[in-house]
Amino acid sequence: VLLPDRPSADLVELLAEHRVRCVVPTSSGTFEDVEPAPSTDEGRLVAACRNLGDPAHWFRPLRYRDGLALAIIDSIQSTGAHYTSVRNVLDRYRAVRGEAAATDGTEELLETFDAAGGADQWATTIGNRKPASTRAGASLKATVIEQVARALTAVGVRTAEDLRDAVADRGDGGDRYARVKNAWTSVEAQSSGITWNYALMLIGIPGVKADRMVLKFVSDALGRTVTATEAAALVSGAASSMGVDVIDLDHAMWRFASGRPVEDPSEQR
């Protein structure tokens, strides 16, 4: 039905129950469908995702399909940091390792610590002096990176493929996944699992990094505070409803909430 003005939400819902759509004129001379407000949290999140623009034009997140070392560095350096500083660390690591950095695993990463003379020196030459948490006396992120690499190596995970295999074991009822995840999350300041989930995403495993920016986007969409676990489930559900890659959606939400452009101009040509 064509209406002269935008109807109230109650009227839109009433007409929708009778399968009647509302259309209103716009100031530009076109017509706009008026949709009823979503009744579920997932529906409200999907509606909020309209602000993200066309998924075909979104910026795509970095991924290191064969580079476990880069995934470890990126995931741990990215917590509570501006991404420019993370990129600088990655660039310095690549400068040391050259093209091999793209396929480095834990053993190659640990070799750079040995060559530097330890985590403190690695932080100076490759990493930075940022602490792993706000806790007084917290270790450097470089120390945590080294500890994660050693912990993974100890449970037989040396490459990105090893880590993907361990995650696949989760669906087969095996306990290798639990052992590998525990090895990572037992390291200082890693118990939340945020960096673990992010590292999995970086090597191509679907997931959500429910950090403060993604939490902000979801909370704003729902009008209430959500937990990381709840946000991850809602983002995964929204991605499925929208037919988009969940990692790409997570990244688009992160960019939007942090005030960055979501759409890549080069993708719109």
PDB file of C-alpha atoms in Angstrom:
ATOM      1  CA  VAL A   1       0.000   0.000   0.000  1.00  0.00           C
ATOM      2  CA  LEU A   2       1.299   3.499  -0.889  1.00  0.00           C
ATOM      3  CA  LEU A   3       1.094   5.911   2.033  1.00  0.00           C
ATOM      4  CA  PRO A   4       1.711   9.675   1.916  1.00  0.00           C
ATOM      5  CA  ASP A   5       3.879   9.681   5.051  1.00  0.00           C
ATOM      6  CA  ARG A   6       5.992   7.188   6.986  1.00  0.00           C
ATOM      7  CA  PRO A   7       3.628   5.182   9.206  1.00  0.00           C
ATOM      8  CA  SER A   8       4.162   4.333  12.860  1.00  0.00           C
ATOM      9  CA  ALA A   9       6.050   1.160  13.752  1.00  0.00           C
ATOM     10  CA  ASP A  10       2.856  -0.378  15.167  1.00  0.00           C
ATOM     11  CA  LEU A  11       0.994   0.129  11.896  1.00  0.00           C
ATOM     12  CA  VAL A  12       3.886  -1.304   9.867  1.00  0.00           C
ATOM     13  CA  GLU A  13       3.905  -4.428  12.059  1.00  0.00           C
ATOM     14  CA  LEU A  14       0.113  -4.785  11.849  1.00  0.00           C
ATOM     15  CA  LEU A  15       0.109  -4.566   8.061  1.00  0.00           C
ATOM     16  CA  ALA A  16       3.056  -6.960   7.848  1.00  0.00           C
ATOM     17  CA  GLU A  17       1.080  -9.544   9.811  1.00  0.00           C
ATOM     18  CA  HIS A  18      -1.484  -9.398   6.996  1.00  0.00           C
ATOM     19  CA  ARG A  19       1.273  -9.584   4.378  1.00  0.00           C
ATOM     20  CA  VAL A  20       0.784  -5.964   3.332  1.00  0.00           C
ATOM     21  CA  ARG A  21       3.885  -3.942   2.471  1.00  0.00           C
ATOM     22  CA  CYS A  22       4.165  -0.202   3.061  1.00  0.00           C
ATOM     23  CA  VAL A  23       5.686   2.140   0.498  1.00  0.00           C
ATOM     24  CA  VAL A  24       6.293   5.861   1.046  1.00  0.00           C
ATOM     25  CA  PRO A  25       7.567   8.604  -1.270  1.00  0.00           C
ATOM     26  CA  THR A  26      11.010  10.087  -0.653  1.00  0.00           C
ATOM     27  CA  SER A  27      12.233  13.650  -1.083  1.00  0.00           C
ATOM     28  CA  SER A  28      14.159  12.597  -4.206  1.00  0.00           C
ATOM     29  CA  GLY A  29      10.979  11.519  -5.982  1.00  0.00           C
ATOM     30  CA  THR A  30      11.504   7.782  -5.561  1.00  0.00           C
ATOM     31  CA  PHE A  31       9.712   5.307  -3.322  1.00  0.00           C
ATOM     32  CA  GLU A  32      10.963   3.422  -0.270  1.00  0.00           C
ATOM     33  CA  ASP A  33       9.774   0.209   1.347  1.00  0.00           C
ATOM     34  CA  VAL A  34       9.085   0.542   5.066  1.00  0.00           C
ATOM     35  CA  GLU A  35      10.090  -2.671   6.795  1.00  0.00           C
ATOM     36  CA  PRO A  36       8.810  -3.760  10.213  1.00  0.00           C
ATOM     37  CA  ALA A  37      11.369  -3.603  13.007  1.00  0.00           C
ATOM     38  CA  PRO A  38      13.185  -6.939  13.464  1.00  0.00           C
ATOM     39  CA  SER A  39      11.860  -8.967  16.375  1.00  0.00           C
ATOM     40  CA  THR A  40      15.060 -10.873  17.201  1.00  0.00           C
ATOM     41  CA  ASP A  41      18.568  -9.839  18.210  1.00  0.00           C
ATOM     42  CA  GLU A  42      19.984 -11.423  15.079  1.00  0.00           C
ATOM     43  CA  GLY A  43      17.432  -9.576  12.951  1.00  0.00           C
ATOM     44  CA  ARG A  44      18.331  -6.275  14.587  1.00  0.00           C
ATOM     45  CA  LEU A  45      22.014  -6.954  13.968  1.00  0.00           C
ATOM     46  CA  VAL A  46      21.367  -7.794  10.314  1.00  0.00           C
ATOM     47  CA  ALA A  47      19.393  -4.553   9.991  1.00  0.00           C
ATOM     48  CA  ALA A  48      22.298  -2.598  11.505  1.00  0.00           C
ATOM     49  CA  CYS A  49      24.640  -4.172   8.966  1.00  0.00           C
ATOM     50  CA  ARG A  50      22.938  -2.119   6.253  1.00  0.00           C
ATOM     51  CA  ASN A  51      25.150   0.702   7.494  1.00  0.00           C
ATOM     52  CA  LEU A  52      28.170  -1.275   6.322  1.00  0.00           C
ATOM     53  CA  GLY A  53      27.367  -0.803   2.647  1.00  0.00           C
ATOM     54  CA  ASP A  54      27.712  -3.364  -0.105  1.00  0.00           C
ATOM     55  CA  PRO A  55      29.582  -6.505   1.061  1.00  0.00           C
ATOM     56  CA  ALA A  56      31.068  -6.844  -2.414  1.00  0.00           C
ATOM     57  CA  HIS A  57      32.953  -3.582  -1.794  1.00  0.00           C
ATOM     58  CA  TRP A  58      34.172  -4.215   1.751  1.00  0.00           C
ATOM     59  CA  PHE A  59      37.843  -4.019   2.631  1.00  0.00           C
ATOM     60  CA  ARG A  60      39.097  -7.572   3.140  1.00  0.00           C
ATOM     61  CA  PRO A  61      41.078  -8.483   6.253  1.00  0.00           C
ATOM     62  CA  LEU A  62      44.640  -9.732   6.129  1.00  0.00           C
ATOM     63  CA  ARG A  63      45.055 -13.493   6.161  1.00  0.00           C
ATOM     64  CA  TYR A  64      48.160 -15.652   6.453  1.00  0.00           C
ATOM     65  CA  ARG A  65      47.040 -19.020   5.195  1.00  0.00           C
ATOM     66  CA  ASP A  66      50.540 -20.523   5.382  1.00  0.00           C
ATOM     67  CA  GLY A  67      52.149 -18.139   7.879  1.00  0.00           C
ATOM     68  CA  LEU A  68      51.584 -19.273  11.440  1.00  0.00           C
ATOM     69  CA  ALA A  69      54.400 -17.031  12.690  1.00  0.00           C
ATOM     70  CA  LEU A  70      52.718 -13.951  11.200  1.00  0.00           C
ATOM     71  CA  ALA A  71      49.366 -15.004  12.650  1.00  0.00           C
ATOM     72  CA  ILE A  72      50.852 -15.334  16.140  1.00  0.00           C
ATOM     73  CA  ILE A  73      52.575 -11.963  15.908  1.00  0.00           C
ATOM     74  CA  ASP A  74      49.525 -10.170  14.493  1.00  0.00           C
ATOM     75  CA  SER A  75      47.028 -11.640  16.953  1.00  0.00           C
ATOM     76  CA  ILE A  76      49.056 -10.822  20.058  1.00  0.00           C
ATOM     77  CA  GLN A  77      50.399  -7.450  18.944  1.00  0.00           C
ATOM     78  CA  SER A  78      46.898  -6.286  17.947  1.00  0.00           C
ATOM     79  CA  THR A  79      45.363  -6.323  21.427  1.00  0.00           C
ATOM     80  CA  GLY A  80      44.792  -2.802  22.734  1.00  0.00           C
ATOM     81  CA  ALA A  81      46.908  -1.313  19.960  1.00  0.00           C
ATOM     82  CA  HIS A  82      46.481   0.866  16.902  1.00  0.00           C
ATOM     83  CA  TYR A  83      46.885  -1.398  13.904  1.00  0.00           C
ATOM     84  CA  THR A  84      49.639   0.789  12.456  1.00  0.00           C
ATOM     85  CA  SER A  85      51.918  -0.389  15.252  1.00  0.00           C
ATOM     86  CA  VAL A  86      51.033  -4.006  14.464  1.00  0.00           C
ATOM     87  CA  ARG A  87      51.819  -3.479  10.804  1.00  0.00           C
ATOM     88  CA  ASN A  88      55.199  -1.988  11.739  1.00  0.00           C
ATOM     89  CA  VAL A  89      56.118  -5.106  13.732  1.00  0.00           C
ATOM     90  CA  LEU A  90      55.022  -7.366  10.872  1.00  0.00           C
ATOM     91  CA  ASP A  91      57.076  -5.307   8.414  1.00  0.00           C
ATOM     92  CA  ARG A  92      60.186  -5.579  10.584  1.00  0.00           C
ATOM     93  CA  TYR A  93      59.702  -9.343  10.910  1.00  0.00           C
ATOM     94  CA  ARG A  94      59.373  -9.641   7.123  1.00  0.00           C
ATOM     95  CA  ALA A  95      62.507  -7.527   6.696  1.00  0.00           C
ATOM     96  CA  VAL A  96      64.428 -10.054   8.803  1.00  0.00           C
ATOM     97  CA  ARG A  97      62.938 -13.191   7.261  1.00  0.00           C
ATOM     98  CA  GLY A  98      62.374 -12.053   3.684  1.00  0.00           C
ATOM     99  CA  GLU A  99      59.964 -14.023   1.504  1.00  0.00           C
ATOM    100  CA  ALA A 100      60.193 -16.974   3.892  1.00  0.00           C
ATOM    101  CA  ALA A 101      58.078 -15.020   6.401  1.00  0.00           C
ATOM    102  CA  ALA A 102      54.954 -15.931   4.425  1.00  0.00           C
ATOM    103  CA  THR A 103      55.373 -19.611   5.332  1.00  0.00           C
ATOM    104  CA  ASP A 104      57.204 -19.378   8.668  1.00  0.00           C
ATOM    105  CA  GLY A 105      55.952 -21.561  11.480  1.00  0.00           C
ATOM    106  CA  THR A 106      56.748 -21.653  15.177  1.00  0.00           C
ATOM    107  CA  GLU A 107      60.265 -23.020  14.765  1.00  0.00           C
ATOM    108  CA  GLU A 108      61.297 -20.259  12.367  1.00  0.00           C
ATOM    109  CA  LEU A 109      59.699 -17.657  14.642  1.00  0.00           C
ATOM    110  CA  LEU A 110      61.632 -18.997  17.625  1.00  0.00           C
ATOM    111  CA  GLU A 111      64.856 -18.867  15.620  1.00  0.00           C
ATOM    112  CA  THR A 112      64.404 -15.095  15.315  1.00  0.00           C
ATOM    113  CA  PHE A 113      64.184 -14.865  19.116  1.00  0.00           C
ATOM    114  CA  ASP A 114      67.362 -16.924  19.482  1.00  0.00           C
ATOM    115  CA  ALA A 115      69.130 -14.799  16.886  1.00  0.00           C
ATOM    116  CA  ALA A 116      68.070 -11.591  18.643  1.00  0.00           C
ATOM    117  CA  GLY A 117      69.301 -12.857  22.003  1.00  0.00           C
ATOM    118  CA  GLY A 118      65.910 -13.300  23.685  1.00  0.00           C
ATOM    119  CA  ALA A 119      62.493 -11.721  23.960  1.00  0.00           C
ATOM    120  CA  ASP A 120      63.732  -8.401  25.332  1.00  0.00           C
ATOM    121  CA  GLN A 121      66.111  -7.887  22.423  1.00  0.00           C
ATOM    122  CA  TRP A 122      63.476  -9.156  19.942  1.00  0.00           C
ATOM    123  CA  ALA A 123      61.107  -6.504  21.274  1.00  0.00           C
ATOM    124  CA  THR A 124      63.714  -3.836  20.540  1.00  0.00           C
ATOM    125  CA  THR A 125      64.748  -4.985  17.070  1.00  0.00           C
ATOM    126  CA  ILE A 126      61.524  -6.473  15.667  1.00  0.00           C
ATOM    127  CA  GLY A 127      58.645  -5.952  18.079  1.00  0.00           C
ATOM    128  CA  ASN A 128      57.995  -3.072  20.447  1.00  0.00           C
ATOM    129  CA  ARG A 129      58.010  -2.387  24.180  1.00  0.00           C
ATOM    130  CA  LYS A 130      54.234  -2.763  24.630  1.00  0.00           C
ATOM    131  CA  PRO A 131      53.095  -4.884  27.587  1.00  0.00           C
ATOM    132  CA  ALA A 132      50.758  -7.824  27.066  1.00  0.00           C
ATOM    133  CA  SER A 133      48.179  -6.392  29.479  1.00  0.00           C
ATOM    134  CA  THR A 134      47.493  -3.416  31.722  1.00  0.00           C
ATOM    135  CA  ARG A 135      48.390  -5.435  34.812  1.00  0.00           C
ATOM    136  CA  ALA A 136      51.308  -4.032  36.778  1.00  0.00           C
ATOM    137  CA  GLY A 137      54.463  -5.943  35.920  1.00  0.00           C
ATOM    138  CA  ALA A 138      52.945  -7.510  32.787  1.00  0.00           C
ATOM    139  CA  SER A 139      55.392  -9.121  30.381  1.00  0.00           C
ATOM    140  CA  LEU A 140      56.142  -7.614  27.012  1.00  0.00           C
ATOM    141  CA  LYS A 141      54.034  -8.777  24.088  1.00  0.00           C
ATOM    142  CA  ALA A 142      57.282 -10.087  22.616  1.00  0.00           C
ATOM    143  CA  THR A 143      57.648 -12.417  25.599  1.00  0.00           C
ATOM    144  CA  VAL A 144      54.099 -13.684  25.130  1.00  0.00           C
ATOM    145  CA  ILE A 145      54.691 -14.248  21.416  1.00  0.00           C
ATOM    146  CA  GLU A 146      57.728 -16.376  22.238  1.00  0.00           C
ATOM    147  CA  GLN A 147      55.836 -18.297  24.920  1.00  0.00           C
ATOM    148  CA  VAL A 148      52.900 -19.024  22.600  1.00  0.00           C
ATOM    149  CA  ALA A 149      55.285 -20.248  19.893  1.00  0.00           C
ATOM    150  CA  ARG A 150      57.035 -22.560  22.369  1.00  0.00           C
ATOM    151  CA  ALA A 151      53.719 -23.799  23.805  1.00  0.00           C
ATOM    152  CA  LEU A 152      52.381 -24.676  20.348  1.00  0.00           C
ATOM    153  CA  THR A 153      55.605 -26.396  19.381  1.00  0.00           C
ATOM    154  CA  ALA A 154      55.431 -28.471  22.567  1.00  0.00           C
ATOM    155  CA  VAL A 155      52.017 -29.858  21.547  1.00  0.00           C
ATOM    156  CA  GLY A 156      53.107 -30.610  17.993  1.00  0.00           C
ATOM    157  CA  VAL A 157      51.803 -27.508  16.215  1.00  0.00           C
ATOM    158  CA  ARG A 158      54.536 -25.998  14.082  1.00  0.00           C
ATOM    159  CA  THR A 159      52.730 -24.796  10.948  1.00  0.00           C
ATOM    160  CA  ALA A 160      49.437 -23.212   9.957  1.00  0.00           C
ATOM    161  CA  GLU A 161      48.404 -26.564   8.508  1.00  0.00           C
ATOM    162  CA  ASP A 162      49.118 -28.244  11.853  1.00  0.00           C
ATOM    163  CA  LEU A 163      46.831 -25.740  13.557  1.00  0.00           C
ATOM    164  CA  ARG A 164      44.059 -26.243  11.009  1.00  0.00           C
ATOM    165  CA  ASP A 165      44.355 -29.999  11.536  1.00  0.00           C
ATOM    166  CA  ALA A 166      44.042 -29.524  15.301  1.00  0.00           C
ATOM    167  CA  VAL A 167      40.902 -27.446  14.858  1.00  0.00           C
ATOM    168  CA  ALA A 168      39.443 -30.041  12.495  1.00  0.00           C
ATOM    169  CA  ASP A 169      39.979 -32.591  15.256  1.00  0.00           C
ATOM    170  CA  ARG A 170      37.389 -30.694  17.321  1.00  0.00           C
ATOM    171  CA  GLY A 171      34.631 -31.871  15.028  1.00  0.00           C
ATOM    172  CA  ASP A 172      35.850 -35.465  15.177  1.00  0.00           C
ATOM    173  CA  GLY A 173      35.482 -35.687  18.942  1.00  0.00           C
ATOM    174  CA  GLY A 174      39.234 -35.770  19.536  1.00  0.00           C
ATOM    175  CA  ASP A 175      41.025 -34.010  22.363  1.00  0.00           C
ATOM    176  CA  ARG A 176      43.887 -32.541  20.345  1.00  0.00           C
ATOM    177  CA  TYR A 177      41.979 -29.310  19.790  1.00  0.00           C
ATOM    178  CA  ALA A 178      41.472 -28.848  23.536  1.00  0.00           C
ATOM    179  CA  ARG A 179      45.172 -29.486  24.229  1.00  0.00           C
ATOM    180  CA  VAL A 180      46.305 -27.025  21.585  1.00  0.00           C
ATOM    181  CA  LYS A 181      43.848 -24.326  22.652  1.00  0.00           C
ATOM    182  CA  ASN A 182      44.848 -24.807  26.280  1.00  0.00           C
ATOM    183  CA  ALA A 183      48.514 -24.466  25.335  1.00  0.00           C
ATOM    184  CA  TRP A 184      47.765 -21.031  23.843  1.00  0.00           C
ATOM    185  CA  THR A 185      45.288 -19.740  26.427  1.00  0.00           C
ATOM    186  CA  SER A 186      47.466 -20.826  29.366  1.00  0.00           C
ATOM    187  CA  VAL A 187      50.099 -18.259  28.381  1.00  0.00           C
ATOM    188  CA  GLU A 188      50.070 -14.966  30.280  1.00  0.00           C
ATOM    189  CA  ALA A 189      47.178 -12.627  29.386  1.00  0.00           C
ATOM    190  CA  GLN A 190      45.714 -15.040  26.829  1.00  0.00           C
ATOM    191  CA  SER A 191      43.002 -16.744  28.890  1.00  0.00           C
ATOM    192  CA  SER A 192      40.109 -14.841  27.244  1.00  0.00           C
ATOM    193  CA  GLY A 193      40.734 -16.682  23.989  1.00  0.00           C
ATOM    194  CA  ILE A 194      40.458 -13.499  21.902  1.00  0.00           C
ATOM    195  CA  THR A 195      43.945 -13.797  20.401  1.00  0.00           C
ATOM    196  CA  TRP A 196      43.441 -17.551  19.915  1.00  0.00           C
ATOM    197  CA  ASN A 197      40.248 -16.979  17.926  1.00  0.00           C
ATOM    198  CA  TYR A 198      41.861 -14.176  15.952  1.00  0.00           C
ATOM    199  CA  ALA A 199      44.868 -16.317  15.038  1.00  0.00           C
ATOM    200  CA  LEU A 200      42.520 -19.012  13.731  1.00  0.00           C
ATOM    201  CA  MET A 201      40.763 -16.414  11.587  1.00  0.00           C
ATOM    202  CA  LEU A 202      44.102 -15.182  10.260  1.00  0.00           C
ATOM    203  CA  ILE A 203      44.936 -18.655   8.920  1.00  0.00           C
ATOM    204  CA  GLY A 204      41.513 -18.941   7.300  1.00  0.00           C
ATOM    205  CA  ILE A 205      39.328 -20.668   9.908  1.00  0.00           C
ATOM    206  CA  PRO A 206      35.877 -18.998  10.137  1.00  0.00           C
ATOM    207  CA  GLY A 207      35.291 -17.200  13.407  1.00  0.00           C
ATOM    208  CA  VAL A 208      34.712 -13.904  15.194  1.00  0.00           C
ATOM    209  CA  LYS A 209      37.227 -11.782  17.072  1.00  0.00           C
ATOM    210  CA  ALA A 210      34.830 -10.286  19.616  1.00  0.00           C
ATOM    211  CA  ASP A 211      37.101  -7.424  20.630  1.00  0.00           C
ATOM    212  CA  ARG A 212      35.894  -4.073  21.968  1.00  0.00           C
ATOM    213  CA  MET A 213      35.074  -2.675  18.498  1.00  0.00           C
ATOM    214  CA  VAL A 214      32.972  -5.647  17.431  1.00  0.00           C
ATOM    215  CA  LEU A 215      31.317  -5.624  20.865  1.00  0.00           C
ATOM    216  CA  LYS A 216      30.550  -1.926  20.376  1.00  0.00           C
ATOM    217  CA  PHE A 217      28.951  -2.510  16.979  1.00  0.00           C
ATOM    218  CA  VAL A 218      26.775  -5.370  18.248  1.00  0.00           C
ATOM    219  CA  SER A 219      25.841  -3.571  21.466  1.00  0.00           C
ATOM    220  CA  ASP A 220      24.869  -0.418  19.557  1.00  0.00           C
ATOM    221  CA  ALA A 221      22.740  -2.484  17.161  1.00  0.00           C
ATOM    222  CA  LEU A 222      20.881  -4.156  20.017  1.00  0.00           C
ATOM    223  CA  GLY A 223      20.759  -1.200  22.373  1.00  0.00           C
ATOM    224  CA  ARG A 224      22.290  -3.175  25.218  1.00  0.00           C
ATOM    225  CA  THR A 225      25.613  -4.564  26.357  1.00  0.00           C
ATOM    226  CA  VAL A 226      26.553  -8.026  25.080  1.00  0.00           C
ATOM    227  CA  THR A 227      29.220 -10.493  26.131  1.00  0.00           C
ATOM    228  CA  ALA A 228      31.981 -11.662  23.811  1.00  0.00           C
ATOM    229  CA  THR A 229      30.409 -15.115  23.575  1.00  0.00           C
ATOM    230  CA  GLU A 230      26.995 -13.677  22.727  1.00  0.00           C
ATOM    231  CA  ALA A 231      28.453 -11.270  20.177  1.00  0.00           C
ATOM    232  CA  ALA A 232      30.377 -14.059  18.442  1.00  0.00           C
ATOM    233  CA  ALA A 233      27.221 -16.170  18.113  1.00  0.00           C
ATOM    234  CA  LEU A 234      25.176 -13.236  16.812  1.00  0.00           C
ATOM    235  CA  VAL A 235      27.798 -12.180  14.261  1.00  0.00           C
ATOM    236  CA  SER A 236      28.082 -15.766  13.007  1.00  0.00           C
ATOM    237  CA  GLY A 237      24.304 -15.978  12.703  1.00  0.00           C
ATOM    238  CA  ALA A 238      24.091 -12.620  10.930  1.00  0.00           C
ATOM    239  CA  ALA A 239      26.793 -13.659   8.456  1.00  0.00           C
ATOM    240  CA  SER A 240      24.847 -16.816   7.659  1.00  0.00           C
ATOM    241  CA  SER A 241      21.603 -14.856   7.186  1.00  0.00           C
ATOM    242  CA  MET A 242      23.348 -12.317   4.950  1.00  0.00           C
ATOM    243  CA  GLY A 243      25.230 -14.937   2.948  1.00  0.00           C
ATOM    244  CA  VAL A 244      28.616 -13.347   3.624  1.00  0.00           C
ATOM    245  CA  ASP A 245      31.926 -14.608   4.977  1.00  0.00           C
ATOM    246  CA  VAL A 246      31.884 -14.291   8.773  1.00  0.00           C
ATOM    247  CA  ILE A 247      35.515 -13.097   8.859  1.00  0.00           C
ATOM    248  CA  ASP A 248      34.713 -10.381   6.319  1.00  0.00           C
ATOM    249  CA  LEU A 249      31.655  -9.299   8.347  1.00  0.00           C
ATOM    250  CA  ASP A 250      33.686  -9.210  11.567  1.00  0.00           C
ATOM    251  CA  HIS A 251      36.249  -6.994   9.833  1.00  0.00           C
ATOM    252  CA  ALA A 252      33.584  -4.669   8.396  1.00  0.00           C
ATOM    253  CA  MET A 253      32.046  -4.222  11.853  1.00  0.00           C
ATOM    254  CA  TRP A 254      35.484  -3.548  13.329  1.00  0.00           C
ATOM    255  CA  ARG A 255      36.253  -0.907  10.704  1.00  0.00           C
ATOM    256  CA  PHE A 256      32.869   0.795  11.122  1.00  0.00           C
ATOM    257  CA  ALA A 257      33.039   0.888  14.935  1.00  0.00           C
ATOM    258  CA  SER A 258      36.608   2.219  14.877  1.00  0.00           C
ATOM    259  CA  GLY A 259      35.712   5.031  12.460  1.00  0.00           C
ATOM    260  CA  ARG A 260      37.510   3.575   9.449  1.00  0.00           C
ATOM    261  CA  PRO A 261      36.024   3.387   5.942  1.00  0.00           C
ATOM    262  CA  VAL A 262      34.292   0.056   5.369  1.00  0.00           C
ATOM    263  CA  GLU A 263      34.136   0.051   1.581  1.00  0.00           C
ATOM    264  CA  ASP A 264      37.253  -0.123  -0.564  1.00  0.00           C
ATOM    265  CA  PRO A 265      37.047   2.414  -3.462  1.00  0.00           C
ATOM    266  CA  SER A 266      39.140   0.100  -5.647  1.00  0.00           C
ATOM    267  CA  GLU A 267      36.420  -2.576  -5.359  1.00  0.00           C
ATOM    268  CA  GLN A 268      33.773  -0.213  -6.756  1.00  0.00           C
ATOM    269  CA  ARG A 269      35.276   0.216 -10.215  1.00  0.00           C
TER     270      ARG A 269
END
